[in-house]
Amino acid sequence: MTRRTCLTGLSGIAAAGLVSSPGTVHSHETTSEKKIRFCLNTSTIRGQKLPLEEEVDLVSETGYDGIEPWIREIETYQQSGKSLSDLKKKIADKGLQVESAIGFARWIVDDAGEREKGLEQMKRDMELVSSIGGTRIAAPPVGMHGQDSAALDLFAAAERYAVLLELGREMGVTPQVEIWGPSRNLSRLGEAVFVAVESGDQDACVLPDVYHIFRGGSDFEGLSLLNGSAIHCFHFNDYPATPDREKLGDGDRVYPGDGVAPWQQLVDILDHIGFAGAVSLELFNKSYWAEDPRQVLQTGLSKMKAVFQSHSHSESAS
């Protein structure tokens, strides 16, 4: 990559509104005072094997603002003969938003035939998300994530993301470039941002994750270069001091504040960039899967709110 290419990319970032320009004036209002929406990614209680409609009830009853289901759950619900329009109404009646959804379409792969199949799958996935009132879906590097995968040409990935965004506009669902820390490709925050920027699309956005940013080796300070409007949903979780970073797995994630993530720094950055989206609790901890799901949801929401409340108290003290 040449210096000129880098500068062109940086200009594109500013033009797309993905990063904060040097002259940006930030509000003195803190993140905790804005309407941050608290969301539940259903992986957090996957082990309890609840039907999606029961998860919706629990999410609402425990005080969340939104839900982030997995495509396979929506498919299971539909295949059981139940109506997606009824589910959409139930979610709306409960006062919830479908903040995002998790799917695994192979939109980013090098093989053109496989990529076309991936786009067809993404179209079906987007239709499911739209049918229950959602407007966003994760776009992880599926098919290019294995350690035996070829190194991804990020410019090619950006072109493929632009195609995906165009499909999303047709379907009314925005795909978010998702970072996967253990992945061969798009494991780092800068790679995901590069793909979003170089897509040249005004709807480009990224889906960060506390665990994945750390697991991939990026510094959280990199988030401070982004514009908060480029992040609609942020996966919240924490990670323990051991094992070492490279050995951490999905199941090691813990509640926010129960690990060693730098929450003061993170919330400071979210304030700075004007983030006002959804923070979604995404965990895969088997010990939580063995517990009462209501207790898990209550604990998770309490701990997510606590990291913002702690920040507010430190702001007041200063």
Coordinates of C-alpha atoms in Angstrom, one line a residue:
M1 CA 0.0 0.0 0.0
T2 CA 1.4 3.4 -1.0
R3 CA 1.4 6.6 1.0
R4 CA -1.0 8.1 -1.6
T5 CA -3.3 5.1 -1.2
C6 CA -3.3 5.7 2.6
L7 CA -4.1 9.4 2.3
T8 CA -6.8 8.7 -0.2
G9 CA -8.3 6.2 2.2
L10 CA -8.1 8.7 5.1
S11 CA -9.9 11.3 3.0
G12 CA -12.6 8.7 2.2
I13 CA -13.0 8.0 5.9
A14 CA -13.7 11.7 6.7
A15 CA -16.0 12.1 3.7
A16 CA -18.0 9.0 4.7
G17 CA -18.4 10.3 8.3
L18 CA -16.8 7.2 9.7
V19 CA -14.2 9.1 11.7
S20 CA -14.2 12.3 13.7
S21 CA -12.6 15.2 12.0
P22 CA -10.0 17.2 13.9
G23 CA -12.3 20.1 14.2
T24 CA -15.3 18.2 15.5
V25 CA -16.9 19.8 18.5
H26 CA -18.1 17.1 20.9
S27 CA -21.0 17.5 23.2
H28 CA -20.3 17.8 27.0
E29 CA -23.2 15.4 27.5
T30 CA -21.9 12.0 28.7
T31 CA -22.7 8.7 27.1
S32 CA -24.7 7.6 30.2
E33 CA -26.8 10.8 29.8
K34 CA -27.6 10.0 26.2
K35 CA -30.1 7.4 25.3
I36 CA -27.8 4.4 25.1
R37 CA -30.0 1.4 24.3
F38 CA -29.3 -1.9 26.2
C39 CA -29.7 -5.0 24.1
L40 CA -29.5 -8.8 24.6
N41 CA -27.7 -11.0 22.1
T42 CA -29.4 -14.3 22.5
S43 CA -26.2 -16.3 22.5
T44 CA -25.9 -15.3 26.2
I45 CA -28.7 -17.7 27.1
R46 CA -28.3 -20.2 24.3
G47 CA -27.6 -23.1 26.6
Q48 CA -31.1 -22.8 28.2
K49 CA -32.6 -23.6 24.8
L50 CA -35.6 -21.3 25.0
P51 CA -37.9 -20.7 22.1
L52 CA -37.3 -17.2 20.5
E53 CA -40.7 -15.9 21.7
E54 CA -39.9 -16.8 25.3
E55 CA -36.6 -15.0 24.9
V56 CA -38.5 -12.0 23.8
D57 CA -40.7 -12.1 26.9
L58 CA -37.6 -12.4 29.2
V59 CA -35.7 -9.6 27.5
S60 CA -38.7 -7.3 27.9
E61 CA -39.5 -8.3 31.5
T62 CA -35.9 -7.8 32.6
G63 CA -35.7 -4.3 31.3
Y64 CA -33.7 -4.4 28.1
D65 CA -34.5 -2.1 25.2
G66 CA -33.7 -4.5 22.4
I67 CA -32.9 -8.0 21.2
E68 CA -30.3 -9.3 18.8
P69 CA -31.3 -12.8 17.7
W70 CA -29.5 -15.3 15.6
I71 CA -30.8 -16.2 12.1
R72 CA -31.0 -19.8 13.0
E73 CA -33.5 -19.0 15.8
I74 CA -35.7 -17.0 13.4
E75 CA -35.6 -19.9 10.9
T76 CA -36.5 -22.4 13.7
Y77 CA -39.4 -20.2 14.7
Q78 CA -40.7 -20.0 11.1
Q79 CA -40.2 -23.7 10.5
S80 CA -42.3 -24.5 13.5
G81 CA -45.2 -23.0 11.6
K82 CA -45.4 -19.8 13.5
S83 CA -46.0 -16.4 11.9
L84 CA -43.1 -13.9 11.6
S85 CA -45.6 -11.1 11.5
D86 CA -46.9 -12.3 14.8
L87 CA -43.4 -12.3 16.2
K88 CA -42.8 -8.8 14.8
K89 CA -45.9 -7.6 16.6
K90 CA -45.0 -9.3 19.8
I91 CA -41.5 -7.6 19.8
A92 CA -43.1 -4.2 19.1
D93 CA -45.8 -4.7 21.7
K94 CA -43.1 -5.4 24.3
G95 CA -41.5 -2.1 23.4
L96 CA -38.4 -3.8 22.0
Q97 CA -36.2 -3.1 19.0
V98 CA -34.5 -5.7 16.9
E99 CA -31.1 -4.0 17.1
S100 CA -29.2 -6.5 14.9
A101 CA -29.1 -10.1 14.0
I102 CA -26.3 -12.7 13.7
G103 CA -25.9 -14.6 10.4
F104 CA -23.1 -16.4 8.6
A105 CA -23.4 -15.7 4.9
R106 CA -20.2 -16.1 2.9
W107 CA -20.3 -12.7 1.3
I108 CA -16.6 -12.0 1.5
V109 CA -15.0 -15.1 0.0
D110 CA -12.7 -15.0 -3.0
D111 CA -14.5 -17.7 -5.0
A112 CA -17.0 -15.9 -7.1
G113 CA -19.5 -18.8 -7.2
E114 CA -19.4 -19.2 -3.4
R115 CA -19.7 -15.5 -3.0
E116 CA -22.8 -15.4 -5.2
K117 CA -24.4 -18.2 -3.0
G118 CA -23.4 -16.1 0.0
L119 CA -25.2 -13.1 -1.3
E120 CA -28.3 -15.2 -1.9
Q121 CA -28.1 -16.4 1.6
M122 CA -27.7 -12.9 2.9
K123 CA -30.7 -11.8 1.0
R124 CA -32.8 -14.6 2.7
D125 CA -31.3 -13.6 6.1
M126 CA -32.1 -10.0 5.5
E127 CA -35.7 -10.9 4.6
L128 CA -36.0 -12.8 7.9
V129 CA -34.6 -9.8 9.8
S130 CA -36.9 -7.4 8.1
S131 CA -39.9 -9.6 8.7
I132 CA -39.5 -9.2 12.5
G133 CA -38.8 -5.5 12.3
G134 CA -35.0 -5.5 12.2
T135 CA -32.9 -3.1 10.1
R136 CA -29.3 -4.4 10.7
I137 CA -27.4 -7.6 10.4
A138 CA -23.8 -8.6 11.2
A139 CA -21.4 -9.2 8.3
P140 CA -18.5 -11.3 9.7
P141 CA -15.7 -12.7 7.6
V142 CA -17.2 -16.2 7.3
G143 CA -15.3 -18.3 4.8
M144 CA -12.1 -16.3 5.2
H145 CA -11.8 -16.7 9.0
G146 CA -10.0 -20.1 9.2
Q147 CA -6.3 -20.0 9.9
D148 CA -5.7 -21.9 6.7
S149 CA -7.6 -19.2 4.7
A150 CA -5.7 -17.0 2.2
A151 CA -4.8 -13.5 3.2
L152 CA -7.7 -11.3 2.2
D153 CA -7.2 -8.4 -0.3
L154 CA -8.8 -5.6 1.7
F155 CA -9.6 -3.5 -1.4
A156 CA -11.4 -6.5 -2.8
A157 CA -13.2 -7.0 0.5
A158 CA -14.3 -3.3 0.4
E159 CA -15.8 -3.8 -3.1
R160 CA -17.6 -6.9 -1.9
Y161 CA -19.0 -5.0 1.1
A162 CA -20.2 -2.2 -1.3
V163 CA -22.2 -4.9 -3.1
L164 CA -23.6 -6.1 0.2
L165 CA -24.6 -2.6 1.2
E166 CA -26.5 -2.2 -2.1
L167 CA -28.3 -5.4 -1.4
G168 CA -29.0 -4.1 2.1
R169 CA -30.7 -1.0 0.7
E170 CA -32.9 -3.1 -1.5
M171 CA -33.9 -5.2 1.6
G172 CA -34.0 -2.4 4.1
V173 CA -31.4 -4.0 6.3
T174 CA -27.9 -2.6 6.8
P175 CA -24.9 -5.1 7.0
Q176 CA -22.3 -4.2 9.6
V177 CA -18.6 -5.2 9.1
E178 CA -17.9 -7.4 12.1
I179 CA -14.5 -7.9 13.7
W180 CA -13.6 -11.5 14.7
G181 CA -10.5 -11.5 16.9
P182 CA -9.4 -15.1 16.2
S183 CA -10.0 -14.9 12.5
R184 CA -7.3 -15.1 9.8
N185 CA -8.9 -11.9 8.3
L186 CA -10.8 -8.9 9.7
S187 CA -9.4 -9.8 13.1
R188 CA -8.3 -6.2 13.8
L189 CA -10.3 -3.0 14.2
G190 CA -8.3 -1.2 11.5
E191 CA -9.0 -3.9 8.9
A192 CA -12.8 -3.7 9.5
V193 CA -12.7 0.1 9.3
F194 CA -10.6 0.0 6.1
V195 CA -13.2 -2.3 4.4
A196 CA -16.0 0.1 5.5
V197 CA -14.2 3.2 4.4
E198 CA -13.0 1.9 1.0
S199 CA -16.5 0.7 0.2
G200 CA -17.1 4.3 -0.6
D201 CA -20.7 3.9 0.7
Q202 CA -22.5 6.4 3.0
D203 CA -24.2 3.5 4.8
A204 CA -20.9 1.7 5.7
C205 CA -20.5 0.9 9.4
V206 CA -18.7 -1.5 11.7
L207 CA -19.7 -3.9 14.5
P208 CA -17.1 -3.8 17.3
D209 CA -16.9 -6.2 20.2
V210 CA -14.9 -5.7 23.4
Y211 CA -13.6 -9.3 23.4
H212 CA -12.8 -9.4 19.7
I213 CA -10.9 -6.1 19.7
F214 CA -8.7 -7.4 22.4
R215 CA -8.4 -10.9 21.1
G216 CA -7.3 -9.6 17.7
G217 CA -4.6 -7.5 19.1
S218 CA -6.0 -4.0 18.4
D219 CA -5.7 -1.2 20.9
F220 CA -9.1 0.2 22.2
E221 CA -7.8 3.7 21.6
G222 CA -8.3 3.1 17.8
L223 CA -12.0 3.5 18.5
S224 CA -11.4 7.2 19.3
L225 CA -10.8 7.8 15.6
L226 CA -14.3 6.7 14.6
N227 CA -17.4 8.7 14.4
G228 CA -20.0 7.3 16.8
S229 CA -22.6 7.3 14.0
A230 CA -20.5 4.6 12.2
I231 CA -21.3 2.2 15.1
H232 CA -25.0 1.2 15.4
C233 CA -24.4 -1.8 17.7
F234 CA -21.5 -2.6 20.0
H235 CA -21.1 -6.1 21.5
F236 CA -20.4 -5.8 25.2
N237 CA -18.6 -8.5 27.2
D238 CA -15.3 -8.8 29.2
Y239 CA -12.4 -11.1 29.3
P240 CA -10.3 -12.6 32.1
A241 CA -6.6 -12.0 32.8
T242 CA -5.9 -15.6 32.0
P243 CA -5.4 -17.4 29.7
D244 CA -3.1 -15.4 27.5
R245 CA -4.8 -13.3 24.8
E246 CA -4.0 -15.7 21.9
K247 CA -5.5 -18.6 23.8
L248 CA -8.8 -16.9 24.8
G249 CA -12.0 -18.4 23.3
D250 CA -15.6 -17.4 23.0
G251 CA -16.5 -19.3 26.2
D252 CA -14.1 -17.3 28.3
R253 CA -16.1 -14.1 27.9
V254 CA -17.6 -12.8 31.2
Y255 CA -20.0 -10.1 32.2
P256 CA -18.8 -6.5 31.7
G257 CA -16.8 -5.4 34.7
D258 CA -16.0 -9.0 35.8
G259 CA -12.8 -9.2 33.7
V260 CA -9.9 -6.9 32.9
A261 CA -11.2 -4.8 30.0
P262 CA -10.4 -1.0 30.4
W263 CA -14.0 0.1 30.9
Q264 CA -13.1 3.7 32.0
Q265 CA -11.1 4.1 28.8
L266 CA -13.9 2.5 26.7
V267 CA -16.7 4.6 28.1
D268 CA -14.5 7.8 27.8
I269 CA -14.0 7.0 24.1
L270 CA -17.7 6.3 23.5
D271 CA -18.4 9.7 25.0
H272 CA -15.8 11.3 22.9
I273 CA -17.0 9.9 19.6
G274 CA -20.7 10.6 20.3
F275 CA -21.8 7.0 20.3
A276 CA -25.6 6.7 20.9
G277 CA -26.4 3.3 19.6
A278 CA -27.1 -0.1 21.2
V279 CA -24.7 -2.0 23.5
S280 CA -25.5 -5.7 23.1
L281 CA -24.6 -8.3 25.8
E282 CA -23.0 -11.2 23.8
L283 CA -21.6 -14.0 25.9
F284 CA -21.0 -17.8 25.3
N285 CA -20.1 -18.7 28.9
K286 CA -21.2 -22.2 29.7
S287 CA -21.5 -21.5 33.4
Y288 CA -24.1 -18.8 32.6
W289 CA -25.9 -21.3 30.3
A290 CA -26.4 -23.5 33.4
E291 CA -28.1 -20.8 35.4
D292 CA -31.6 -19.4 35.5
P293 CA -31.9 -17.3 32.3
R294 CA -33.8 -14.5 34.1
Q295 CA -31.0 -14.2 36.6
V296 CA -28.4 -14.1 33.8
L297 CA -30.3 -11.4 32.0
Q298 CA -30.8 -9.3 35.1
T299 CA -27.1 -9.6 36.1
G300 CA -25.9 -8.8 32.6
L301 CA -28.1 -5.7 32.3
S302 CA -27.0 -4.5 35.8
K303 CA -23.4 -4.9 34.9
M304 CA -23.6 -3.1 31.6
K305 CA -25.3 -0.2 33.2
A306 CA -22.8 -0.2 36.0
V307 CA -19.9 0.5 33.7
F308 CA -21.6 3.7 32.5
Q309 CA -22.7 4.7 36.0
S310 CA -19.2 4.3 37.3
H311 CA -18.0 6.6 34.5
S312 CA -20.7 9.2 35.4
H313 CA -19.6 9.2 39.0
S314 CA -15.9 9.7 38.0
E315 CA -17.0 12.5 35.7
S316 CA -18.9 14.2 38.6
A317 CA -15.9 13.8 40.9
S318 CA -13.6 15.5 38.5

